[in-house]
Structures are given as C-alpha cells and as structure tokens.
Amino acid sequence: MTLSPARVPATGVRRLTAKLYCYAFLDDFVLLYPVYALLFSDTGLSLWQISSLFALWSATGVLLEIPSGAWADAVSRRLLLWLGPLLTAVAFALWVLVPSYGAFALGFVLWGAGGALGSGALQALVYDELGRLGAVERYARVMGRVRAAGLVAVMAAMALAGPVFALGGYPAVGAASVLACLLAAATATRLPEHRAPAARRGDWLVTLRAGLAEARADRSVRGALLLVPAVGAVWGALDEYTPLLVRGTGVPDEAVPYLLLLVWAGATTGGLSAGACPRLGRAGLSGLLAGAALALSVGAAMRTPAGLVLVALAFGGFQLATVLADASLQARIDDGHRATLTSVAGLATDVATVAVYGAYAAVSSATTHSTAFVWAALPYLVTALLVAAGARGRSR
C-alpha cells in the first residue's frame, strides 16, 4: 500500500513528537530534585557552602551556554542532546557514591554543562525537522507539549521521591535519577537529524561569529532575542520561591506540596495551550502578558489559598508566552545559526534570572514574599506595553 503525501509527513511528525515527549519527560524525571538540598545538609555542608554550589551551577551554565549552541550548529544537535544527560547521570552518581563538597561541586559543573548542551540544540533540531516534514507551523504546539511533559515529570518525581526515599534513602533516589538520565540519553540517540553534511562542518567559532553577525544585522532578530528573556526570566526565578509564597498563605507545611501541584498544573496547562494559540500576534501576546501580570499581582496580594488559583493562571499565561516567544525567535533566524542564537537568548535569560534573584531578595527581606510577587508583575506590564507599541508601529 502506498502512503499519500499528506500521510507521510503526519506519520513522521508523530514519530518525532513521541520521541521528543519521552525525552523531555525522562530528562526531568529526577527523584533527587526534592531532596538534594537535604543530601547536602545531611553531609554536613553549611548554608554558605550550599549557596556556593548553586552559584557554581549557574556560572557553569552561563559560561557554556553560547559555545554549546555554536557547537551544536557546527557539529550535531542530536550528539549534544544525548551527551548532556550522560554528564548529568555521572553527576548524580558522584553525589550518592562519594558525598562530599568536592563531589557535589564537580557534579554541579557536569549538570550545568549537560543543561547547556541541550539548550538551543533541542529547539534547533525540532524546528528544522518539522520544517523538513512541512509542519513548521506546529512548532509552538510541539514545544508547548515538550515543556508540559517536563513539568509533568517534575511533579511525578516529587510525588515518588518520598516513597522511594523511605524505602532506600539517598542511594535509591540517586539510582532512579541516574537511570532516568541514561534512558533520556538513549532516547536522544533515536531522534532524527537530517541536516545536510555541509551544514554540519566547520569551526564552532566561525559559526558563533556568523550567528552574532546575523543578530546585529537584523532588527527583527534582535527584538525576538530580547523578548525571550523578557518573558521567561522573571517567572522562571519566581518558581523557586513559590513554596514560601504558599506557606505565607497560612496553610500547614504538609499542605504546601499539594498547593504547589496546583501552581504547576497551571504552568502545564499553559504549555499545552500553545497549540491553540500559534498565531496570537503581538497584540494578543501583549494582552496575554498584561492579563497574567494582573492575575499574579492580585493572587499574591490576597495571601490566601484561593489566591493561588490566580497565581496558577498567571504561571500558565507566562508559560504560554514563553513558548510563543521562542517560536517567534525560531521563525526569524537562519537554519545554520539556529542553536547559536537560541543559546544567546538562553544566556540572556540566565543572566536576567540571576538579577531577579537579587531583586527578589532585596524586596522580600524588606517586606513579604507576597509583596515581592506583586512587584514581580511590574516587568511584565512594561513588556506588554513595549510589545503593544511594537504592534502599533508595525500596523502603521
């Protein structure tokens, strides 16, 4: 039987997305997530030592973000996607086999390097493969579901970490985390990559210079690059403080994880909604950001469990906006520099996130966590106004 031309791409898209969703789930299905800070503390590390580990983790990602993107463009995106989880698996194995400050530090360097390798490479591979299949308009939907799969994995890991830890302690959750990383690497080797051989040769420094030159020469590319951190940095930092916001509503500590699941269910829904809003436009994106900012500020200011419903809606809006900003960037950049410029946007997001951490600490130390969340909505209102102004300028 001969397949019709319409069915061939559809079959290819289904095969691609099934592997992508499996990869995204396994990459984030890390049972160590909820307990690794406890592991550090139980090993005898001080608060300053633990904080230095987090700083080392962030610094590694920042330093390797752009070089890894250029390497993905110059060599192979799929190679980096399976190499990254292998480095993370080694990191987790070190933590549970030889728990010590040195092992934790080396593990964070490996984990940061693994994350940097996948940043940019994944978006570039997905966009190019969808383009080859004639389905590039599905990019926002696919990446929204990829992000949702990762969030579902995090929530599943949070739910399973307790029982597994009760059965086998840190070795058990560590072994499960290593296994998930190995399975993610194996899944990545099955991802398709059909780039022409000529496009995969070259010095990564040459690729980096060419990508940066494209950003300098094209104003629309620069705007799309700036939009990604403007949308993703603030709420990406706020997620670290949501447990403190939830506790501030007055609920008992044992109820905090359940209310956190509510917030992350909102973010997951936002990712899944990307397929229904691929052509929202600048005016629509502006309205989405303004609405999410309003929901965040009102929900946080209520200081009640009911207000967390609005916070969940806000996180859903920000997740949707993040996917749409990424799709807008991918539509504007050249195939040969796709991973490079996506990594530039990732670096800008990382730097902005660190700045948000500092601003949040300053505000919350002087006021409350709910007040800090209210103030965090302000940058989104400014971004919404700028996007709306850009939309009016384009219409004129």
Short mmCIF file of C-alpha atoms in Angstrom, two decimals:
data_model
loop_
_atom_site.label_atom_id
_atom_site.label_comp_id
_atom_site.label_asym_id
_atom_site.label_seq_id
_atom_site.Cartn_x
_atom_site.Cartn_y
_atom_site.Cartn_z
CA MET A 1 0.00 0.00 0.00
CA THR A 2 1.28 3.46 -0.88
CA LEU A 3 1.04 6.25 1.63
CA SER A 4 -0.46 9.53 0.47
CA PRO A 5 1.82 12.62 0.53
CA ALA A 6 -0.25 14.09 3.37
CA ARG A 7 0.10 10.96 5.47
CA VAL A 8 3.88 10.66 5.14
CA PRO A 9 4.59 13.97 6.97
CA ALA A 10 1.88 13.19 9.54
CA THR A 11 3.49 9.86 10.31
CA GLY A 12 6.92 11.50 10.53
CA VAL A 13 5.61 14.18 12.88
CA ARG A 14 4.02 11.59 15.16
CA ARG A 15 7.27 9.61 15.34
CA LEU A 16 9.28 12.75 16.05
CA THR A 17 6.95 14.07 18.74
CA ALA A 18 6.59 10.71 20.51
CA LYS A 19 10.39 10.57 20.94
CA LEU A 20 10.54 14.23 21.97
CA TYR A 21 7.90 13.90 24.67
CA CYS A 22 9.58 10.77 26.02
CA TYR A 23 12.95 12.55 26.03
CA ALA A 24 11.56 15.63 27.81
CA PHE A 25 9.83 13.51 30.46
CA LEU A 26 12.88 11.35 31.20
CA ASP A 27 15.23 14.35 31.26
CA ASP A 28 13.20 15.94 34.08
CA PHE A 29 12.15 12.76 35.90
CA VAL A 30 14.79 13.23 38.59
CA LEU A 31 13.82 11.97 42.02
CA LEU A 32 16.79 13.81 43.52
CA TYR A 33 15.15 17.18 42.76
CA PRO A 34 13.13 17.43 46.01
CA VAL A 35 15.84 16.01 48.29
CA TYR A 36 19.27 17.01 47.01
CA ALA A 37 19.41 20.06 49.30
CA LEU A 38 18.71 17.68 52.20
CA LEU A 39 21.56 15.46 51.00
CA PHE A 40 23.95 18.41 51.10
CA SER A 41 22.80 19.38 54.59
CA ASP A 42 22.97 15.82 55.92
CA THR A 43 26.52 15.54 54.57
CA GLY A 44 27.47 18.44 56.84
CA LEU A 45 27.63 21.34 54.40
CA SER A 46 26.95 24.82 55.72
CA LEU A 47 24.40 27.17 54.17
CA TRP A 48 27.20 29.17 52.56
CA GLN A 49 28.69 26.02 51.03
CA ILE A 50 25.30 25.02 49.63
CA SER A 51 24.79 28.51 48.22
CA SER A 52 28.24 28.36 46.60
CA LEU A 53 27.22 25.12 44.87
CA PHE A 54 24.14 26.80 43.38
CA ALA A 55 26.30 29.72 42.22
CA LEU A 56 28.76 27.30 40.60
CA TRP A 57 25.87 25.57 38.83
CA SER A 58 24.58 28.86 37.43
CA ALA A 59 28.05 30.06 36.42
CA THR A 60 28.73 26.83 34.50
CA GLY A 61 25.53 27.21 32.52
CA VAL A 62 26.23 30.86 31.74
CA LEU A 63 29.80 30.19 30.55
CA LEU A 64 28.89 27.24 28.35
CA GLU A 65 25.52 28.41 27.01
CA ILE A 66 26.70 30.16 23.82
CA PRO A 67 29.72 27.92 22.98
CA SER A 68 27.50 24.84 23.24
CA GLY A 69 24.93 26.38 20.88
CA ALA A 70 27.61 27.19 18.32
CA TRP A 71 29.00 23.65 18.71
CA ALA A 72 25.54 22.21 18.03
CA ASP A 73 25.28 24.22 14.81
CA ALA A 74 28.81 23.28 13.71
CA VAL A 75 28.65 19.57 14.57
CA SER A 76 25.39 17.84 15.54
CA ARG A 77 22.37 18.81 17.61
CA ARG A 78 21.49 15.16 18.35
CA LEU A 79 25.02 14.48 19.64
CA LEU A 80 24.68 17.18 22.27
CA LEU A 81 21.19 16.03 23.24
CA TRP A 82 22.38 12.56 24.24
CA LEU A 83 25.70 13.70 25.66
CA GLY A 84 24.04 16.13 28.10
CA PRO A 85 22.04 13.51 30.07
CA LEU A 86 25.13 11.29 30.29
CA LEU A 87 27.04 14.09 32.04
CA THR A 88 24.10 14.59 34.40
CA ALA A 89 23.98 10.87 35.17
CA VAL A 90 27.67 10.95 36.16
CA ALA A 91 26.95 13.96 38.40
CA PHE A 92 24.14 12.21 40.29
CA ALA A 93 26.19 9.03 40.66
CA LEU A 94 29.03 11.04 42.22
CA TRP A 95 26.67 12.67 44.70
CA VAL A 96 25.36 9.43 46.16
CA LEU A 97 28.54 7.33 45.89
CA VAL A 98 31.05 9.82 47.35
CA PRO A 99 29.00 12.55 49.09
CA SER A 100 31.35 15.45 49.81
CA TYR A 101 31.71 19.10 48.91
CA GLY A 102 34.18 18.31 46.11
CA ALA A 103 31.89 15.66 44.60
CA PHE A 104 28.88 17.98 44.83
CA ALA A 105 30.84 20.78 43.15
CA LEU A 106 32.04 18.55 40.31
CA GLY A 107 28.52 17.20 39.95
CA PHE A 108 27.07 20.69 39.56
CA VAL A 109 29.68 21.52 36.91
CA LEU A 110 28.70 18.36 35.00
CA TRP A 111 24.99 19.04 35.48
CA GLY A 112 25.39 22.65 34.34
CA ALA A 113 27.38 21.51 31.30
CA GLY A 114 24.72 18.91 30.47
CA GLY A 115 21.97 21.50 30.63
CA ALA A 116 23.93 23.93 28.46
CA LEU A 117 24.50 21.25 25.81
CA GLY A 118 20.77 20.71 25.41
CA SER A 119 19.82 24.40 25.48
CA GLY A 120 19.43 25.64 21.92
CA ALA A 121 20.20 22.25 20.37
CA LEU A 122 16.73 20.90 21.17
CA GLN A 123 14.81 23.86 19.74
CA ALA A 124 17.01 23.92 16.63
CA LEU A 125 16.60 20.20 15.95
CA VAL A 126 12.82 20.31 16.45
CA TYR A 127 12.30 23.36 14.23
CA ASP A 128 14.46 22.02 11.40
CA GLU A 129 12.90 18.55 11.49
CA LEU A 130 9.38 19.98 11.48
CA GLY A 131 10.42 22.17 8.55
CA ARG A 132 11.68 19.12 6.67
CA LEU A 133 8.32 17.44 7.27
CA GLY A 134 6.42 20.51 6.09
CA ALA A 135 4.92 21.04 9.55
CA VAL A 136 6.86 24.03 10.88
CA GLU A 137 3.57 25.70 11.86
CA ARG A 138 3.24 23.04 14.59
CA TYR A 139 6.42 24.17 16.35
CA ALA A 140 4.68 26.14 19.12
CA ARG A 141 2.27 23.27 19.80
CA VAL A 142 5.06 20.68 19.91
CA MET A 143 7.36 22.74 22.14
CA GLY A 144 4.47 23.62 24.43
CA ARG A 145 3.82 19.91 24.91
CA VAL A 146 7.55 19.26 25.37
CA ARG A 147 7.59 21.79 28.22
CA ALA A 148 4.41 20.29 29.65
CA ALA A 149 5.96 16.81 29.57
CA GLY A 150 8.92 18.12 31.55
CA LEU A 151 6.64 19.70 34.16
CA VAL A 152 4.60 16.52 34.49
CA ALA A 153 7.87 14.65 35.05
CA VAL A 154 8.89 17.07 37.81
CA MET A 155 5.54 16.66 39.54
CA ALA A 156 5.74 12.85 39.21
CA ALA A 157 9.26 12.91 40.65
CA MET A 158 8.07 15.00 43.59
CA ALA A 159 5.29 12.51 44.25
CA LEU A 160 7.54 9.43 44.04
CA ALA A 161 10.60 10.81 45.81
CA GLY A 162 9.07 10.36 49.26
CA PRO A 163 8.14 6.65 48.97
CA VAL A 164 11.39 5.76 47.19
CA PHE A 165 13.44 7.66 49.75
CA ALA A 166 11.59 5.86 52.57
CA LEU A 167 12.49 2.52 51.01
CA GLY A 168 16.15 3.09 50.12
CA GLY A 169 17.29 6.55 51.18
CA TYR A 170 19.60 8.67 49.03
CA PRO A 171 21.09 5.67 47.14
CA ALA A 172 17.63 4.70 45.91
CA VAL A 173 16.57 8.13 44.68
CA GLY A 174 20.05 8.62 43.21
CA ALA A 175 19.91 5.32 41.32
CA ALA A 176 16.45 6.19 39.96
CA SER A 177 17.73 9.59 38.82
CA VAL A 178 20.77 8.08 37.08
CA LEU A 179 18.54 5.54 35.33
CA ALA A 180 16.22 8.29 34.08
CA CYS A 181 19.20 10.21 32.66
CA LEU A 182 20.54 7.11 30.90
CA LEU A 183 17.14 6.41 29.38
CA ALA A 184 16.92 10.06 28.25
CA ALA A 185 20.31 9.73 26.54
CA ALA A 186 19.21 6.50 24.83
CA THR A 187 16.02 8.20 23.63
CA ALA A 188 18.01 11.15 22.25
CA THR A 189 20.05 8.81 20.04
CA ARG A 190 16.78 7.87 18.30
CA LEU A 191 15.87 11.46 17.44
CA PRO A 192 16.10 12.22 13.71
CA GLU A 193 18.59 14.71 12.29
CA HIS A 194 18.58 15.24 8.54
CA ARG A 195 20.78 18.31 8.17
CA ALA A 196 22.94 18.33 5.06
CA PRO A 197 26.55 17.22 5.74
CA ALA A 198 27.88 20.58 4.54
CA ALA A 199 25.83 22.35 7.20
CA ARG A 200 27.43 20.23 9.92
CA ARG A 201 31.06 21.03 9.15
CA GLY A 202 33.04 23.96 10.38
CA ASP A 203 34.72 25.62 13.27
CA TRP A 204 32.30 26.49 16.06
CA LEU A 205 33.93 29.90 16.48
CA VAL A 206 33.15 30.70 12.85
CA THR A 207 29.58 29.58 13.44
CA LEU A 208 29.35 31.74 16.56
CA ARG A 209 30.60 34.86 14.75
CA ALA A 210 28.18 34.29 11.88
CA GLY A 211 25.24 33.89 14.23
CA LEU A 212 26.08 37.06 16.16
CA ALA A 213 26.51 38.92 12.88
CA GLU A 214 23.00 37.87 11.88
CA ALA A 215 21.61 39.26 15.13
CA ARG A 216 23.45 42.57 14.64
CA ALA A 217 22.26 42.93 11.05
CA ASP A 218 18.57 42.09 11.53
CA ARG A 219 16.48 44.26 13.84
CA SER A 220 13.63 41.75 13.98
CA VAL A 221 16.05 39.04 15.17
CA ARG A 222 17.35 41.36 17.91
CA GLY A 223 13.81 42.09 19.04
CA ALA A 224 12.92 38.40 19.15
CA LEU A 225 16.13 37.67 21.10
CA LEU A 226 15.25 40.29 23.72
CA LEU A 227 11.65 39.09 24.01
CA VAL A 228 12.70 35.60 25.17
CA PRO A 229 14.40 36.73 28.42
CA ALA A 230 11.83 39.47 28.96
CA VAL A 231 9.11 36.81 29.07
CA GLY A 232 10.91 33.88 30.67
CA ALA A 233 13.31 35.28 33.27
CA VAL A 234 11.02 36.66 35.97
CA TRP A 235 8.59 33.79 36.37
CA GLY A 236 11.48 31.36 35.88
CA ALA A 237 13.02 32.84 39.02
CA LEU A 238 9.74 33.11 40.93
CA ASP A 239 9.16 29.36 40.75
CA GLU A 240 11.98 28.89 43.28
CA TYR A 241 10.05 30.99 45.79
CA THR A 242 6.55 29.59 45.31
CA PRO A 243 6.85 27.29 48.37
CA LEU A 244 7.48 30.37 50.51
CA LEU A 245 4.54 32.17 48.94
CA VAL A 246 2.31 29.15 49.63
CA ARG A 247 3.45 28.91 53.24
CA GLY A 248 2.70 32.61 53.65
CA THR A 249 -0.99 31.92 52.99
CA GLY A 250 -1.19 30.28 56.43
CA VAL A 251 -1.61 26.65 55.38
CA PRO A 252 0.21 23.91 57.35
CA ASP A 253 3.52 22.72 55.92
CA GLU A 254 2.09 19.34 54.96
CA ALA A 255 -0.36 21.08 52.60
CA VAL A 256 2.33 23.05 50.77
CA PRO A 257 3.24 20.31 48.22
CA TYR A 258 -0.40 19.91 47.18
CA LEU A 259 -0.85 23.62 46.56
CA LEU A 260 2.43 23.66 44.64
CA LEU A 261 0.96 20.99 42.38
CA LEU A 262 -1.91 23.40 41.69
CA VAL A 263 0.52 26.11 40.60
CA TRP A 264 2.48 23.75 38.35
CA ALA A 265 -0.72 22.33 36.90
CA GLY A 266 -1.42 25.89 35.74
CA ALA A 267 2.00 26.12 34.10
CA THR A 268 1.48 22.74 32.44
CA THR A 269 -1.87 23.85 31.05
CA GLY A 270 -0.20 26.94 29.62
CA GLY A 271 2.29 24.79 27.74
CA LEU A 272 -0.46 22.56 26.37
CA SER A 273 -2.39 25.64 25.21
CA ALA A 274 0.38 26.72 22.84
CA GLY A 275 -1.05 24.63 20.01
CA ALA A 276 -4.30 26.59 20.12
CA CYS A 277 -2.53 29.98 20.05
CA PRO A 278 0.29 29.72 17.47
CA ARG A 279 -0.69 32.95 15.73
CA LEU A 280 -1.67 35.08 18.69
CA GLY A 281 0.14 38.09 17.25
CA ARG A 282 1.82 40.94 19.05
CA ALA A 283 -1.41 42.47 20.26
CA GLY A 284 -2.56 39.13 21.61
CA LEU A 285 0.79 38.49 23.28
CA SER A 286 0.64 41.92 24.89
CA GLY A 287 -2.81 41.18 26.28
CA LEU A 288 -1.68 37.76 27.49
CA LEU A 289 1.27 39.23 29.40
CA ALA A 290 -0.83 42.01 30.92
CA GLY A 291 -3.55 39.58 31.98
CA ALA A 292 -1.05 37.15 33.53
CA ALA A 293 0.69 40.02 35.35
CA LEU A 294 -2.64 41.20 36.77
CA ALA A 295 -3.52 37.66 37.91
CA LEU A 296 -0.11 37.29 39.56
CA SER A 297 -0.32 40.56 41.47
CA VAL A 298 -3.91 40.07 42.65
CA GLY A 299 -3.40 36.42 43.54
CA ALA A 300 -0.23 37.08 45.52
CA ALA A 301 -1.73 40.11 47.28
CA MET A 302 -4.70 38.04 48.52
CA ARG A 303 -2.37 35.92 50.73
CA THR A 304 -4.93 33.12 50.80
CA PRO A 305 -5.05 29.63 49.26
CA ALA A 306 -7.78 30.88 46.91
CA GLY A 307 -5.36 33.48 45.58
CA LEU A 308 -3.04 30.68 44.46
CA VAL A 309 -5.58 29.83 41.76
CA LEU A 310 -4.83 33.21 40.19
CA VAL A 311 -1.08 32.58 40.60
CA ALA A 312 -1.54 29.26 38.78
CA LEU A 313 -3.39 31.08 35.97
CA ALA A 314 -0.55 33.60 35.79
CA PHE A 315 2.08 30.87 35.53
CA GLY A 316 0.02 29.26 32.76
CA GLY A 317 -0.02 32.56 30.87
CA PHE A 318 3.71 33.07 31.33
CA GLN A 319 4.45 29.51 30.16
CA LEU A 320 2.33 30.06 27.06
CA ALA A 321 4.04 33.39 26.38
CA THR A 322 7.47 31.76 26.79
CA VAL A 323 6.64 29.13 24.15
CA LEU A 324 5.29 31.77 21.77
CA ALA A 325 8.38 33.97 22.23
CA ASP A 326 10.61 31.01 21.40
CA ALA A 327 8.52 30.21 18.31
CA SER A 328 8.79 33.84 17.18
CA LEU A 329 12.57 33.68 17.51
CA GLN A 330 12.86 30.40 15.61
CA ALA A 331 10.81 31.80 12.73
CA ARG A 332 13.27 34.68 12.27
CA ILE A 333 16.72 33.06 12.42
CA ASP A 334 18.72 31.19 9.80
CA ASP A 335 18.90 27.39 9.98
CA GLY A 336 22.70 27.40 10.17
CA HIS A 337 22.74 29.63 13.26
CA ARG A 338 19.58 28.39 14.96
CA ALA A 339 21.15 26.71 18.00
CA THR A 340 23.68 29.52 18.38
CA LEU A 341 21.14 32.32 18.60
CA THR A 342 18.76 30.25 20.71
CA SER A 343 21.64 29.82 23.16
CA VAL A 344 22.26 33.58 23.09
CA ALA A 345 18.63 34.04 24.16
CA GLY A 346 19.16 31.37 26.82
CA LEU A 347 22.21 33.17 28.16
CA ALA A 348 20.29 36.45 28.36
CA THR A 349 17.53 34.62 30.24
CA ASP A 350 20.02 33.12 32.71
CA VAL A 351 21.64 36.49 33.41
CA ALA A 352 18.27 38.19 33.84
CA THR A 353 17.13 35.39 36.16
CA VAL A 354 20.13 35.93 38.41
CA ALA A 355 19.26 39.64 38.53
CA VAL A 356 15.69 38.74 39.51
CA TYR A 357 17.03 36.59 42.36
CA GLY A 358 18.87 39.63 43.73
CA ALA A 359 15.90 41.95 43.33
CA TYR A 360 13.57 39.44 44.95
CA ALA A 361 15.89 39.01 47.94
CA ALA A 362 16.06 42.77 48.42
CA VAL A 363 12.28 43.28 48.24
CA SER A 364 11.25 40.22 50.27
CA SER A 365 13.76 40.94 53.04
CA ALA A 366 12.25 44.40 53.49
CA THR A 367 8.59 43.38 53.06
CA THR A 368 6.98 39.94 52.50
CA HIS A 369 7.04 37.22 49.87
CA SER A 370 3.58 38.16 48.65
CA THR A 371 4.69 41.77 48.17
CA ALA A 372 7.74 40.61 46.24
CA PHE A 373 5.47 38.60 43.91
CA VAL A 374 3.26 41.65 43.39
CA TRP A 375 6.29 43.75 42.41
CA ALA A 376 7.48 40.96 40.09
CA ALA A 377 4.40 41.56 37.94
CA LEU A 378 5.63 45.06 37.04
CA PRO A 379 8.27 43.98 34.45
CA TYR A 380 5.57 42.04 32.60
CA LEU A 381 3.35 45.11 32.39
CA VAL A 382 6.29 47.05 30.94
CA THR A 383 6.99 44.25 28.43
CA ALA A 384 3.30 44.16 27.50
CA LEU A 385 3.35 47.91 26.78
CA LEU A 386 6.50 47.60 24.65
CA VAL A 387 5.05 44.68 22.67
CA ALA A 388 1.81 46.61 22.13
CA ALA A 389 3.78 49.67 20.97
CA GLY A 390 5.68 47.45 18.53
CA ALA A 391 2.41 46.06 17.22
CA ARG A 392 1.06 49.57 16.59
CA GLY A 393 4.29 50.57 14.87
CA ARG A 394 4.14 47.54 12.56
CA SER A 395 0.50 48.24 11.69
CA ARG A 396 1.35 51.84 10.73
#
